[in-house]
Tab-separated table of C-alpha atoms in Angstrom:
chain	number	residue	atom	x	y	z
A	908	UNK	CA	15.860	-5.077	6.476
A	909	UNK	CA	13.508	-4.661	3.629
A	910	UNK	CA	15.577	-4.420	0.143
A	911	UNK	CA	15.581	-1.280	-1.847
A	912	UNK	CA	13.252	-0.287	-4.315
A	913	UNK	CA	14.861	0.062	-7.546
A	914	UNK	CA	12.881	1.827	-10.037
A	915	UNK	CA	9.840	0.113	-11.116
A	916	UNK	CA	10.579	-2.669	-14.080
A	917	UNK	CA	6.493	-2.114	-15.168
A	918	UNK	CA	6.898	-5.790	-16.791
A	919	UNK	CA	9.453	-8.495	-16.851
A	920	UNK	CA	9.475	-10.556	-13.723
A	921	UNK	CA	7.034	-8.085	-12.268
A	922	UNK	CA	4.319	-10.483	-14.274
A	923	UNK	CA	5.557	-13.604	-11.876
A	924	UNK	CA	4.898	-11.722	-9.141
A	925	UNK	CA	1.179	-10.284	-10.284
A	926	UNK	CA	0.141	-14.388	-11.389
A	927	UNK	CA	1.751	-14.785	-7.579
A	928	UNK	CA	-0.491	-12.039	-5.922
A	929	UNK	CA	-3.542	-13.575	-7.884
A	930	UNK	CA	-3.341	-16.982	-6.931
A	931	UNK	CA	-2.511	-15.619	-3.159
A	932	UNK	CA	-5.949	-13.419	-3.652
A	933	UNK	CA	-7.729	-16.797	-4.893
A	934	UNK	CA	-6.130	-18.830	-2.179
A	935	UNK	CA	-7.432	-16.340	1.306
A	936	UNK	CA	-10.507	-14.065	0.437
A	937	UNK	CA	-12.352	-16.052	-2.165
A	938	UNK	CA	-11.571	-19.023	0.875
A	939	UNK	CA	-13.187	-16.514	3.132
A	940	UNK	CA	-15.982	-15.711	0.290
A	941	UNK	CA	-17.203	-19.334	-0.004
A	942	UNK	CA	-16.723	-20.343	3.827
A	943	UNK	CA	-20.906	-19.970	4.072
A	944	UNK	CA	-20.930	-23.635	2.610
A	945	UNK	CA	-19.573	-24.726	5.891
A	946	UNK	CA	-22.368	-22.913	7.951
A	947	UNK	CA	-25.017	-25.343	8.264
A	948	UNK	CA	-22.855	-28.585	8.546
A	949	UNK	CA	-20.534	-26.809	11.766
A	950	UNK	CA	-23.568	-25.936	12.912
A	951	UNK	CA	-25.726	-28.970	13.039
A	952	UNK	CA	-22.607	-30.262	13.769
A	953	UNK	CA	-22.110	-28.994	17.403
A	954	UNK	CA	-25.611	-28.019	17.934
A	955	UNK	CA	-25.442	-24.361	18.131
A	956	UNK	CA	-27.142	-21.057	17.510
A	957	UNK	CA	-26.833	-19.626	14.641
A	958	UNK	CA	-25.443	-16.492	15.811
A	959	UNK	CA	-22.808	-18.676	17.613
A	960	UNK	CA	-21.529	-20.093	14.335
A	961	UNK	CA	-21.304	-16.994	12.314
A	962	UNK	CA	-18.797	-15.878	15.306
A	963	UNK	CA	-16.282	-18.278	13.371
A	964	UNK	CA	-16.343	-15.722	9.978
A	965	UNK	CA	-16.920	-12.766	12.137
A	966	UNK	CA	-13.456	-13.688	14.223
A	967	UNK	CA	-11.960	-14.156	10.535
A	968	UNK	CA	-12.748	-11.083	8.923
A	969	UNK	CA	-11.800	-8.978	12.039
A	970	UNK	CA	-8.330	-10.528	12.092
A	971	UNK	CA	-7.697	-10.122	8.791
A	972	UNK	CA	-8.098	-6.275	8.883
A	973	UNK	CA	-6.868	-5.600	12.231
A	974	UNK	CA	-4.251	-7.594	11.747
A	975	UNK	CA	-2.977	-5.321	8.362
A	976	UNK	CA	-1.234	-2.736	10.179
A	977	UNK	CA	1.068	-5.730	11.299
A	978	UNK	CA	1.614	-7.365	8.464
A	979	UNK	CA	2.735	-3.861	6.448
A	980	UNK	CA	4.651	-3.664	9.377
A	981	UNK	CA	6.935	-6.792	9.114
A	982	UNK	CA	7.112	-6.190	5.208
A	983	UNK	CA	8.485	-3.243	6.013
A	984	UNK	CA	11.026	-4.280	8.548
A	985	UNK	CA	11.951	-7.676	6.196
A	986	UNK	CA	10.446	-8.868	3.065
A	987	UNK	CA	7.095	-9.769	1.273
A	988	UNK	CA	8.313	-12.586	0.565
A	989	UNK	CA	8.491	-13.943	4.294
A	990	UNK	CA	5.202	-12.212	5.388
A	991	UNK	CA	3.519	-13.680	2.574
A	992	UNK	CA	4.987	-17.618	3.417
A	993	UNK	CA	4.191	-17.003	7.490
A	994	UNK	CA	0.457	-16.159	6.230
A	995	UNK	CA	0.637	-19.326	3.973
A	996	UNK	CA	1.450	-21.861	6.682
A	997	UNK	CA	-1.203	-19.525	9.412
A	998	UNK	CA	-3.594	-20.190	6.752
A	999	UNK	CA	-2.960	-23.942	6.597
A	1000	UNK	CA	-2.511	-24.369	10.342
A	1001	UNK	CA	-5.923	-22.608	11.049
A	1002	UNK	CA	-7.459	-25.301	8.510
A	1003	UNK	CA	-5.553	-28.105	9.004
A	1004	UNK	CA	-6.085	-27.751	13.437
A	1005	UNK	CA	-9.956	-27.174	12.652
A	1006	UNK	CA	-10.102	-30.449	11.054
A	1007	UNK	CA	-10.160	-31.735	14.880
A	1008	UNK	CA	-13.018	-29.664	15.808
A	1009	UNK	CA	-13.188	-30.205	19.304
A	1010	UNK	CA	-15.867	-27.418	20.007
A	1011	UNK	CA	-16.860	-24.080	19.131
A	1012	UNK	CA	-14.471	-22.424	21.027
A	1013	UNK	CA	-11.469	-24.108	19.247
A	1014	UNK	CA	-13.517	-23.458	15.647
A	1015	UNK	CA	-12.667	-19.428	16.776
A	1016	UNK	CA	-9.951	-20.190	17.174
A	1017	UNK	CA	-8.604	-22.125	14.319
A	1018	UNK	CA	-10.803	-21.430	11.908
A	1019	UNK	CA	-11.537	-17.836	13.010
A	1020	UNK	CA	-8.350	-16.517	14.112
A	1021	UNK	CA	-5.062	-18.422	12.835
A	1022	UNK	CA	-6.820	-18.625	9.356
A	1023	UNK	CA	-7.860	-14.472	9.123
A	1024	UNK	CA	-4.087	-13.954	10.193
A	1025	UNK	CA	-2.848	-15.756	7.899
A	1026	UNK	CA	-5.335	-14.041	5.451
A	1027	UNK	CA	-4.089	-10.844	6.452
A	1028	UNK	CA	-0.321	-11.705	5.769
A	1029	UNK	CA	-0.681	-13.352	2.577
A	1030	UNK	CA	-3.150	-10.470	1.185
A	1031	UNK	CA	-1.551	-7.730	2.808
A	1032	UNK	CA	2.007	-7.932	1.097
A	1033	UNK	CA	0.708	-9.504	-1.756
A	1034	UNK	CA	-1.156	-6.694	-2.824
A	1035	UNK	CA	1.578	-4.302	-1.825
A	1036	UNK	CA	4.687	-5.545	-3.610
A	1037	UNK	CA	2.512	-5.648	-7.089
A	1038	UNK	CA	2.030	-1.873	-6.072
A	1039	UNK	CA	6.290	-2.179	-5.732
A	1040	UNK	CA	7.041	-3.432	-9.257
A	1041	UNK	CA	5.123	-1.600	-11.162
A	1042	UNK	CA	4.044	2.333	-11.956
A	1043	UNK	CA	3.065	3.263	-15.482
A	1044	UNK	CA	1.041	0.171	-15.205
A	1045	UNK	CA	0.573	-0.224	-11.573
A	1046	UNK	CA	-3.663	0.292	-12.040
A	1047	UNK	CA	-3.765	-2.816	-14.901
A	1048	UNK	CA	-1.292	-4.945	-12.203
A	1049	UNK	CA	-3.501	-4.882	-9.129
A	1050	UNK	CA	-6.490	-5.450	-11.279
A	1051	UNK	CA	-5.500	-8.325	-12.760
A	1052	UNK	CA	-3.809	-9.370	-8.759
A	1053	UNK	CA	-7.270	-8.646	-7.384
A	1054	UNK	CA	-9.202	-10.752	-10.077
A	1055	UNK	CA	-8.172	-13.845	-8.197
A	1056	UNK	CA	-10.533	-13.524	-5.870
A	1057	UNK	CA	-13.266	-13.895	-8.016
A	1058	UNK	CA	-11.652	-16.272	-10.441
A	1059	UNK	CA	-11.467	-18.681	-7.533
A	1060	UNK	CA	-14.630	-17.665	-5.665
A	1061	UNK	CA	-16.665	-18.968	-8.630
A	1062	UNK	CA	-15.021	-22.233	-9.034
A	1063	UNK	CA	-14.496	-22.897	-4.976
A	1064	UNK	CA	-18.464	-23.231	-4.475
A	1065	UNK	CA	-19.422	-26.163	-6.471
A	1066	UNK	CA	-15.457	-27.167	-5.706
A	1067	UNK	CA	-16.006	-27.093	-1.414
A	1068	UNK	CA	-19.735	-28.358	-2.329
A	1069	UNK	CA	-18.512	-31.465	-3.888
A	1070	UNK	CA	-15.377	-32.091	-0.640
A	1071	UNK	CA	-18.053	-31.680	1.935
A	1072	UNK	CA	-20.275	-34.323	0.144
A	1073	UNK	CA	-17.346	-36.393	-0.298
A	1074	UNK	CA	-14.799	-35.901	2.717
A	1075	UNK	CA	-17.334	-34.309	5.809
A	1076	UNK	CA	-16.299	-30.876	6.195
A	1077	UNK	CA	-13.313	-31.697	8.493
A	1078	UNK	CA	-12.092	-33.626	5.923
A	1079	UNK	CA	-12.754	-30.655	3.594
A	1080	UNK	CA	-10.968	-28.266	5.970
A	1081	UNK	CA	-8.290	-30.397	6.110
A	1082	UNK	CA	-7.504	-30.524	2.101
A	1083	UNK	CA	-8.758	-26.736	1.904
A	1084	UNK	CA	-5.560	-26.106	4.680
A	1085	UNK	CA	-3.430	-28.249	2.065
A	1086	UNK	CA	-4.100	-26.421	-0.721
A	1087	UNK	CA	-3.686	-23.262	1.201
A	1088	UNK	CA	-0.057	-24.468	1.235
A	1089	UNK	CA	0.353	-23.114	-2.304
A	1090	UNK	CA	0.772	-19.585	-0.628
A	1091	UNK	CA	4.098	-20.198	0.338
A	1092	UNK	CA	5.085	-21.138	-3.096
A	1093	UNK	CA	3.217	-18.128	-4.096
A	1094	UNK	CA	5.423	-15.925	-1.745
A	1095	UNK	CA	8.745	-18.028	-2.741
A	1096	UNK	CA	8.738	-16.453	-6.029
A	1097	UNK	CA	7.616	-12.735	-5.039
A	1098	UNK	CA	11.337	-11.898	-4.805
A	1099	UNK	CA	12.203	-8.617	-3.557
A	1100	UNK	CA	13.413	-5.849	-5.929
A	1101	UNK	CA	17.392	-5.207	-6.283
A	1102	UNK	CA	18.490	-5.282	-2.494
A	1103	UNK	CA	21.678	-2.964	-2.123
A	1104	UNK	CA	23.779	-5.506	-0.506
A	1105	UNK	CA	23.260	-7.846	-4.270
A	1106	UNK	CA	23.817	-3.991	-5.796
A	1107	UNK	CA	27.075	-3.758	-3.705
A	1108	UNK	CA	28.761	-7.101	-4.134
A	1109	UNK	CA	27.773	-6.673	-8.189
A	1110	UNK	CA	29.811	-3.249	-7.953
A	1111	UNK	CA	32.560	-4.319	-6.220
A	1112	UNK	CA	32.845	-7.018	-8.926
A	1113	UNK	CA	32.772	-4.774	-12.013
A	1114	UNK	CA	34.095	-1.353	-10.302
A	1115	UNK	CA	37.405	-0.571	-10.844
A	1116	UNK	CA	39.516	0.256	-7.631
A	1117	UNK	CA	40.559	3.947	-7.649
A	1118	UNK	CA	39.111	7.339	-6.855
A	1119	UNK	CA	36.131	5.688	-8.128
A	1120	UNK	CA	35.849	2.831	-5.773
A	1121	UNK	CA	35.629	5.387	-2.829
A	1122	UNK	CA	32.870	7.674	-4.554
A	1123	UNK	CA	31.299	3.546	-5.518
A	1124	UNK	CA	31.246	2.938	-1.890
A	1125	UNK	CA	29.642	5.797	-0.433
A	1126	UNK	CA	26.876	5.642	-3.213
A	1127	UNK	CA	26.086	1.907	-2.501
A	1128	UNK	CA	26.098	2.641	1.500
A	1129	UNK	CA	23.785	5.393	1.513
A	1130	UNK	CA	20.827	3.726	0.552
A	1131	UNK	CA	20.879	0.990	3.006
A	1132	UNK	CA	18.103	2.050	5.535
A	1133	UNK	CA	16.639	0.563	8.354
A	1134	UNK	CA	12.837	1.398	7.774
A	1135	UNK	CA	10.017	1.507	10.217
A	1136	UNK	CA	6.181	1.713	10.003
A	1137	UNK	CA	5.032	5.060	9.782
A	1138	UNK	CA	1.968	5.257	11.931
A	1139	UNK	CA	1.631	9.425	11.302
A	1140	UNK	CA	0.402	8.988	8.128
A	1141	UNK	CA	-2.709	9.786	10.186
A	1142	UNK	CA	-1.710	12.952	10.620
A	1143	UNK	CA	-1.792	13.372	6.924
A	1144	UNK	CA	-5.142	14.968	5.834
A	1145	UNK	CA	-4.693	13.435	2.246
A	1146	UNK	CA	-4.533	10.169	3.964
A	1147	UNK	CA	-7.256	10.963	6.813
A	1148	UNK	CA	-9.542	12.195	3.738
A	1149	UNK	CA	-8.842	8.320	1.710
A	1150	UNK	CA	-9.438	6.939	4.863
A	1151	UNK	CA	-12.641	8.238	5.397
A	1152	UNK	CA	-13.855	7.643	2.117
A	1153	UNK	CA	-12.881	3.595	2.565
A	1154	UNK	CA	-14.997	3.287	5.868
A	1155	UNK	CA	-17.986	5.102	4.412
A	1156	UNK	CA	-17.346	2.997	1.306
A	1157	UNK	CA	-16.869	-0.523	3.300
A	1158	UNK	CA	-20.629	0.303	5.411
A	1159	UNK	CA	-22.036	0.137	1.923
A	1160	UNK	CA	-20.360	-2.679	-0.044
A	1161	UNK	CA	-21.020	-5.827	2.498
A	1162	UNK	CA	-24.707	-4.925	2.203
A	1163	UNK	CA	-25.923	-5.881	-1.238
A	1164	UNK	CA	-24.607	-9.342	-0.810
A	1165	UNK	CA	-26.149	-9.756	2.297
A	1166	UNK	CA	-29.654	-8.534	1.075
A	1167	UNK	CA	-29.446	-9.760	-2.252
A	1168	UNK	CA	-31.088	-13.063	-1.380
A	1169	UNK	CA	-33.983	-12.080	0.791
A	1170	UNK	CA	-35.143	-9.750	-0.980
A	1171	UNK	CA	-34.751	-12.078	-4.414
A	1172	UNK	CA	-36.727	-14.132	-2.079
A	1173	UNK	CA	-39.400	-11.688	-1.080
A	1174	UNK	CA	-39.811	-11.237	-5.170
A	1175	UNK	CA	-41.213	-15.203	-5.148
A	1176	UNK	CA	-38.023	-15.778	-7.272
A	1177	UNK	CA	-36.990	-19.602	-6.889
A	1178	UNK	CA	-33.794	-20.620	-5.050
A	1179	UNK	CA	-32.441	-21.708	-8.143
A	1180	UNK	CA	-32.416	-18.699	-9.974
A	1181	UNK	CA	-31.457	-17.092	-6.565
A	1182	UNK	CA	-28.148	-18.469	-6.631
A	1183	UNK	CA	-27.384	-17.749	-10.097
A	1184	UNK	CA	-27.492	-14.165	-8.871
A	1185	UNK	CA	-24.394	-14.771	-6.736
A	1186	UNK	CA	-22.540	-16.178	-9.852
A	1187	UNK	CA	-23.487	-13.379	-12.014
A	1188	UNK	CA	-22.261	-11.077	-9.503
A	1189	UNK	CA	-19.124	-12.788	-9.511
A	1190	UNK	CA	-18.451	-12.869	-13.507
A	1191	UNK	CA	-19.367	-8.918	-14.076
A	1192	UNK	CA	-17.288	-8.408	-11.223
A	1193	UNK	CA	-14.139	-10.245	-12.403
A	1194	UNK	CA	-15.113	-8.364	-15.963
A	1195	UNK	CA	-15.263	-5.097	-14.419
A	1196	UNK	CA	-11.788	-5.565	-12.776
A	1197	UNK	CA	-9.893	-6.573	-15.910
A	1198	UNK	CA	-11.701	-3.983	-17.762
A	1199	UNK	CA	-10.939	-0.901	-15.565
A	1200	UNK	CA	-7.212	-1.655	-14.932
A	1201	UNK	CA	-6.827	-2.181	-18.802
A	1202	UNK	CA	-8.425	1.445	-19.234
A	1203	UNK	CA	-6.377	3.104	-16.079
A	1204	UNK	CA	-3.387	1.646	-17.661
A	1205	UNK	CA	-3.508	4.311	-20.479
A	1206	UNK	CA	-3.639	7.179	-18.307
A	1207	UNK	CA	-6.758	8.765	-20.250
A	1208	UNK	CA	-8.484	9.866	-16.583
A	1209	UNK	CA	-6.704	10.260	-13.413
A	1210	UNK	CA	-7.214	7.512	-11.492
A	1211	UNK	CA	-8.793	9.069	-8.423
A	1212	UNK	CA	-11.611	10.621	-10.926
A	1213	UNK	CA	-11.964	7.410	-12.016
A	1214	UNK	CA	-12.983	6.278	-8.888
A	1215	UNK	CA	-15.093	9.093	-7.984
A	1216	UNK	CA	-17.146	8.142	-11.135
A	1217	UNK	CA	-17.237	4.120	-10.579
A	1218	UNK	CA	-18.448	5.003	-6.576
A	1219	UNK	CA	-21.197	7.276	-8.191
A	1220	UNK	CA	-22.735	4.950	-10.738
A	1221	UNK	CA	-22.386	1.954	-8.056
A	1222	UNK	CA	-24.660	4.276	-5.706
A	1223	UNK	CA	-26.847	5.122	-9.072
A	1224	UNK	CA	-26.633	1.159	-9.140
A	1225	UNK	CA	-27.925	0.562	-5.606
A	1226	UNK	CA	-30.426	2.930	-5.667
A	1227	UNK	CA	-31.945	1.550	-8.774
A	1228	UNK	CA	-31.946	-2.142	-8.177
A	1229	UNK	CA	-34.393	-2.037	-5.265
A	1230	UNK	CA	-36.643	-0.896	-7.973
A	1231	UNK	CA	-36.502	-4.585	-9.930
A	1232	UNK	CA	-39.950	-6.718	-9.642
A	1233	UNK	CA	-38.982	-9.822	-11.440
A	1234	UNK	CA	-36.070	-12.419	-12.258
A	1235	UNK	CA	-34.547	-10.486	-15.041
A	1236	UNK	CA	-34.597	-6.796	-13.760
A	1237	UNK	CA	-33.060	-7.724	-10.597
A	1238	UNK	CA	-30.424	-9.637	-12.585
A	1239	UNK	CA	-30.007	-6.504	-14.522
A	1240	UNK	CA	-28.954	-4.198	-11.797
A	1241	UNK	CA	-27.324	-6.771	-10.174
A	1242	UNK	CA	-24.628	-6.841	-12.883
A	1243	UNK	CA	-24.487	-2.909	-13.154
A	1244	UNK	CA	-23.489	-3.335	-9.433
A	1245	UNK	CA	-21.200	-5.919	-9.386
A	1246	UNK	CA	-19.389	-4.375	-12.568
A	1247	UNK	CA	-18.764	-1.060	-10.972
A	1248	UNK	CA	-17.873	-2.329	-7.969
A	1249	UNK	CA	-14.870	-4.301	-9.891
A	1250	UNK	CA	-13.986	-1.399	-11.233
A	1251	UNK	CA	-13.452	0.434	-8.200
A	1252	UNK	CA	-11.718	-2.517	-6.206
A	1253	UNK	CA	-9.205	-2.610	-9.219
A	1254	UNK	CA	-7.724	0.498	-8.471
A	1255	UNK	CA	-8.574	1.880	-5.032
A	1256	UNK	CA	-5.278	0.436	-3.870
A	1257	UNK	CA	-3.483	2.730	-6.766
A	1258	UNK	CA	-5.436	5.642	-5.851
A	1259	UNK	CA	-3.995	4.810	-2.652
A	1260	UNK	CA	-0.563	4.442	-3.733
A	1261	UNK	CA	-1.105	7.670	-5.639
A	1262	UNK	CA	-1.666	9.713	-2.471
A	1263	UNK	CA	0.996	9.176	-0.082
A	1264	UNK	CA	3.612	7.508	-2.387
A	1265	UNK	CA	5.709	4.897	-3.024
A	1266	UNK	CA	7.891	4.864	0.065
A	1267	UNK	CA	4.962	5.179	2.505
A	1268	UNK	CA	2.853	2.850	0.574
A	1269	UNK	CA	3.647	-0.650	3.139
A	1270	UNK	CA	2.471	1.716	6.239
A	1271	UNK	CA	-0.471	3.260	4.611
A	1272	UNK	CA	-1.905	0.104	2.952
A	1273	UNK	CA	-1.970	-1.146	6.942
A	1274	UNK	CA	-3.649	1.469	8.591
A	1275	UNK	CA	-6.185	2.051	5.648
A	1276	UNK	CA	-7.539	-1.601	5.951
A	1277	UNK	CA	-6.993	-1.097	9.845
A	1278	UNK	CA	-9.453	2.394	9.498
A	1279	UNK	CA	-11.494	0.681	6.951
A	1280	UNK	CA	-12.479	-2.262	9.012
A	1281	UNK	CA	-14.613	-0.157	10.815
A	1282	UNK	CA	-17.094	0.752	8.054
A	1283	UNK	CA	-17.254	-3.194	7.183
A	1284	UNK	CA	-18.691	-4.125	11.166
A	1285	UNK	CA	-20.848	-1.364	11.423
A	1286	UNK	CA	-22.558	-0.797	8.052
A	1287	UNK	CA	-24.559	-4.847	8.243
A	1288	UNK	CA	-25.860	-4.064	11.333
A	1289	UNK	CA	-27.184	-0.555	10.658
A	1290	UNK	CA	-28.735	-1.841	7.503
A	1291	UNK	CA	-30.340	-4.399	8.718
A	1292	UNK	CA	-31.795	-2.337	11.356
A	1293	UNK	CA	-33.112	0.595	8.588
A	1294	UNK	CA	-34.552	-2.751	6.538
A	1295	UNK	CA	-36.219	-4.277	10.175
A	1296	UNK	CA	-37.675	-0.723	10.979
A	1297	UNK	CA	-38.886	-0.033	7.386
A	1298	UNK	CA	-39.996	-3.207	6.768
A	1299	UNK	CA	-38.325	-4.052	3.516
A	1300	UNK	CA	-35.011	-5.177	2.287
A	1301	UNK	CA	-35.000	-2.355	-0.514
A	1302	UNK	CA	-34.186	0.347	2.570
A	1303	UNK	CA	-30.832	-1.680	3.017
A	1304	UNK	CA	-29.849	-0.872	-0.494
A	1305	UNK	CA	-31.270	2.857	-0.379
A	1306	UNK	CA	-29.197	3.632	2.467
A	1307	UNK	CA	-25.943	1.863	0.980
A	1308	UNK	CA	-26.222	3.548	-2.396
A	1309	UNK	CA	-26.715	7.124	-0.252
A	1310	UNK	CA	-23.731	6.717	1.841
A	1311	UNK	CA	-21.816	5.784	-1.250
A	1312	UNK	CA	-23.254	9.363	-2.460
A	1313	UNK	CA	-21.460	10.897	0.796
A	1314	UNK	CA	-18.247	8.683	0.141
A	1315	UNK	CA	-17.722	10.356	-3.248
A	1316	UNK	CA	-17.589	14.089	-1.696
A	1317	UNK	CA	-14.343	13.069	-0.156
A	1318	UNK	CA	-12.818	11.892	-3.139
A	1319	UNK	CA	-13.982	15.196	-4.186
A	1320	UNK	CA	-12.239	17.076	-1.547
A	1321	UNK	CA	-9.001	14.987	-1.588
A	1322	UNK	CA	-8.889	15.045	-5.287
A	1323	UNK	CA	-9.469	19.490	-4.833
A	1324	UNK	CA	-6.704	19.982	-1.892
A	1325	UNK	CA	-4.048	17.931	-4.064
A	1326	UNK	CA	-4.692	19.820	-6.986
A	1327	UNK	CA	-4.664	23.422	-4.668
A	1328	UNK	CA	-1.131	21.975	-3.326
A	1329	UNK	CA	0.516	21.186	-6.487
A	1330	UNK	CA	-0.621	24.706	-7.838
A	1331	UNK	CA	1.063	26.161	-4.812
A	1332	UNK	CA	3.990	24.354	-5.316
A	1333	UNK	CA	4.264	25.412	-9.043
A	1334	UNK	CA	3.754	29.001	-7.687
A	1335	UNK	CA	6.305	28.808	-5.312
A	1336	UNK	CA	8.510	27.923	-7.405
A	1337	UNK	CA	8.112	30.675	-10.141
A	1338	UNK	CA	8.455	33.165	-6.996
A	1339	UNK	CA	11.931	31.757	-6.546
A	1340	UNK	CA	13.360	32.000	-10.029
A	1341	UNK	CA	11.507	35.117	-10.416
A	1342	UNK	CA	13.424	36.301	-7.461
A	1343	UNK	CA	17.027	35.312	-8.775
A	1344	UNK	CA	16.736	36.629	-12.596
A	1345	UNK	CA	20.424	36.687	-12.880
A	1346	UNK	CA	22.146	33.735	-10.724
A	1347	UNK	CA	25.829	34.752	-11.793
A	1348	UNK	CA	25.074	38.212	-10.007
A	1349	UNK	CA	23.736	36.479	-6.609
A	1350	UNK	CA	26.773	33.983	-6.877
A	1351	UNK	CA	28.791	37.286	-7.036
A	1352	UNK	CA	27.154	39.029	-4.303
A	1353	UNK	CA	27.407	36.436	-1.930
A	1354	UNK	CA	31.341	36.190	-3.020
């Protein structure tokens, strides 16, 4: 039974549980992020195609979104707290067995599957139960949460670098897996908010018995609920709207880092200066995160506009960095891109949380990875093929920036039919107390 949500604290221990959710970000998808460095060696190692080894991340980032849905679903029927330690040891066992590397097949296995489930449950409820303990300041909470990931993406690349040159990279999976461990400690201290059973035992404690003990014990009873994952948010069109948005918005964002490189390298820019691309990306990104929740926080622009105007000057961002010929323009609108695209992974989750609620939150934070998985397989591929048939990387980032365009109109829409249904609402009811001017003479009537 998952414990009741008092209401939102907006600080206090809720601060524990955000430094939890970013070391839990730091400690599975900046992991994930940096698991290129073990490419070559696994390769080389068994003597396989290339396109065989990338099967390994492909398996990993396909479990970790399909696998959502089920992890919303267990927080919902116990606690984040034991979702988030099962993804912990997942995480470690997926490591820890792929230190044995017996062949390729066990690598998807390990590597690919037990570690992008245990991804799954350690992000998954970690993101949500930051979402739980806080509202006023929910948009500053999950950006600071979600800055783990590149906190601990920058320092994990020299950091893996420096185990595979020292361990072997089975000896580097292996110590990776034991850190990983830290994710259960993580989830040990995101403690649940006020369960009703702790509420009842405290009132029968301090209530005095009486009339009052009766009325106590109905109050405390009704809340206790046995939830269940609500898989008709689909049948929501403020939900089917968001959901849209996030696939058209995941085609696009996987393709800049992909084409970033080759067509730095197309420019004649060294490898050198290539890579610091990748950790400039990475600062303006963890800037962008901090600085957008810290603005959302004081509730100057709806959040959802917000977004709507990050996702536009991302695309503006896009469409203008295939224009760079040298070293420093391309570094330019690299860091427009990556700082926008902080901005709007800092509070997509509250605009999220801001359309179907609170109580629906665990089931629609599932299913809108779940949907959104779908934009992140297909959008490489059809990139790729746009850049092979025009000939140049720069169509990759043309079409991502355009279908960014298209993702905004449904922010557009959602943002339109909310505001049309709280007007009707407001409407409504003015027709009702219009209707009953003088409530003493209905009371009367009906006497």
């Amino acid at each position: 039974m998952q414990a009741k949500d008092s209401n939102p604290p907006d600080g206090g221990y809720g601060w524990i549980v955000v430094v939890s959710a970013f070391m839990v970000m730091g400690l599975t998808v900046a992991v994930l992020k940096t698991f290129g460095l073990f490419f070559v060696e696994i390769q080389q190692h068994f003597e396989e195609l290339a396109s065989t080894t990338s099967w390994i991340t492909s398996v990993t980032i396909a479990v970790f979104h399909l696998g959502a849905p089920v992890a919303s679903s267990l927080c919902v029927q116990y606690t984040h707290r034991t979702v988030v330690i099962t993804g912990g040891l997942l995480a470690f066992s997926g490591m820890a067995l792929g230190f044995f590397g017996l062949n390729m097949v066990w690598m998807y296995a390990t590597t690919g599957f037990l570690q992008g489930l245990g991804i799954s449950f350690s992000w998954t409820p970690a993101i949500s139960i930051v979402s739980h303990y806080f509202s006023k300041k929910r948009a500053l909470a999950n950006a600071i949460a979600s800055a783990g990931e590149c906190a601990f993406a920058f320092m994990f690349g020299p950091f893996f670098q420096w185990l595979i040159s020292q361990y072997g990279w089975k000896g580097a999976l292996l110590i990776i897996g034991g850190i990983q461990l830290n994710i259960c400690v993580c989830g040990v201290l995101m403690r649940p908010l006020a369960s009703s059973c702790l509420e009842a035992r405290h009132c029968e404690t301090k209530t005095p018995p009486g009339n009052g003990a009766s009325r106590r014990d109905k109050k405390d009873k009704s809340p206790i609920k046995h939830k269940t994952f609500n898989w008709m948010l689909v049948r929501r069109s403020e939900f089917v709207l968001y959901a849209i948005f996030g696939v058209l918005a995941a085609m696009s964002f996987f393709v800049p880092p992909l084409f970033l490189v080759p067509l730095s390298y197309s420019l004649g820019i060294d490898e050198s200066w290539t890579a610091s691309l990748l950790s400039i990306l990475a600062m303006v990104d963890f800037g962008g995160r901090l600085l957008c929740g810290w603005y959302a926080n004081l509730h100057v622009t709806k959040t959802i506009h917000l977004l709507a105007m990050a996702i536009t000057l991302i695309s503006t961002s896009l469409m203008l960095l295939p224009l760079a010929n040298n070293y420093l323009s391309l570094a330019i609108f690299t860091g427009f891109y990556g700082f926008f695209f902080g901005t709007t992974v800092a509070i997509h989750i509250t605009v999220l949380a801001d359309v179907v609620g609170m109580p629906e939150f665990d089931s629609a934070l599932g299913l809108f990875m779940f949907i959104r998985s779908t934009g992140g397989f297909v959008g490489p591929p059809i990139a790729g093929l746009i850049a092979d048939m025009a000939g140049d990387y720069r169509a990759g980032f043309y079409m991502a920036g355009a279908i960014l365009v298209l993702s905004a109109g449904f922010l557009i829409i959602l943002d339109r039919l909310q505001q049309r249904r709280i007007r009707g609402s407001k409407m409504r009811t003015k027709t009702e107390k219009s209707t009953l001017p003088y409530p003493s003479l209905h009371i009367l009537k009906h006497q």
